[in-house]
C-alpha angles and dihedrals in degrees: 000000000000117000131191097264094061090056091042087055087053097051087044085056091050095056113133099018103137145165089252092059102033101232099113085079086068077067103048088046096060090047096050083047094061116089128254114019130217110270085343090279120149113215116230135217086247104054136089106278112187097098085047091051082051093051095043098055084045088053098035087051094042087241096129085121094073102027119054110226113238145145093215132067093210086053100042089058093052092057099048083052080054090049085046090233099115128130135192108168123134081209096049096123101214121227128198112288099024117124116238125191128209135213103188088201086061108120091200085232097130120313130351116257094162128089126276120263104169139016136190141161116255111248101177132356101204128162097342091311120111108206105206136196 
């Protein structure tokens, strides 16, 4: 079975794919081959791709047990709802591997009610700061 460390291996080896450079289609292209998609849907090349880098590491370390594969962060937090492994808790201290969601509307000010934007997979938490991938 899959840890945290293995798809943490798999983002660190990622580092640096981009849109400028192409690579990041490497990414998508390991999501589309996985069977079967989220909702059917084929990622393109144009569209936002943070949910689909979650679910390829997730793919590429086996770990697809314990990290639903999707393309959308709205989505992706439905189906960790669905695992029963959601959290929404301003006092929920991270730890590497865990996968952390964003609303860039979020004032900070108690619990999230508002959509996802981002999501990435936590690296470090040092000193009060979460490096995330």
């Amino acid at each position: 079975m899959a840890t945290a460390a293995d798809v943490l291996k798999v983002a660190r080896g990622w580092l640096g794919f981009s849109e400028a450079n192409g690579k990041f289609k490497q990414i998508i292209d390991i999501y589309n081959a996985h069977t079967p998609r989220a909702r059917g849907y084929k990622v393109q090349y144009t569209d936002e791709w943070c949910a689909t880098f979650v679910s390829a590491c997730a793919i590429k370390a086996d770990a697809t047990n314990a990290v639903p594969t999707e393309c959308s962060c709205n989505y992706m937090i439905a189906a960790f709802k669905a695992l029963g492994c959601w959290i929404e808790n301003d006092a929920y201290k991270p730890s590497a591997g865990d996968i952390i969601f964003y609303d860039w509307q979020d004032t900070g000010a108690g619990d999230n009610r508002g959509g996802s934007d981002h999501v990435g997979i936590v690296e470090t938490v040092e000193n009060g700061f979460i490096t995330v991938i």
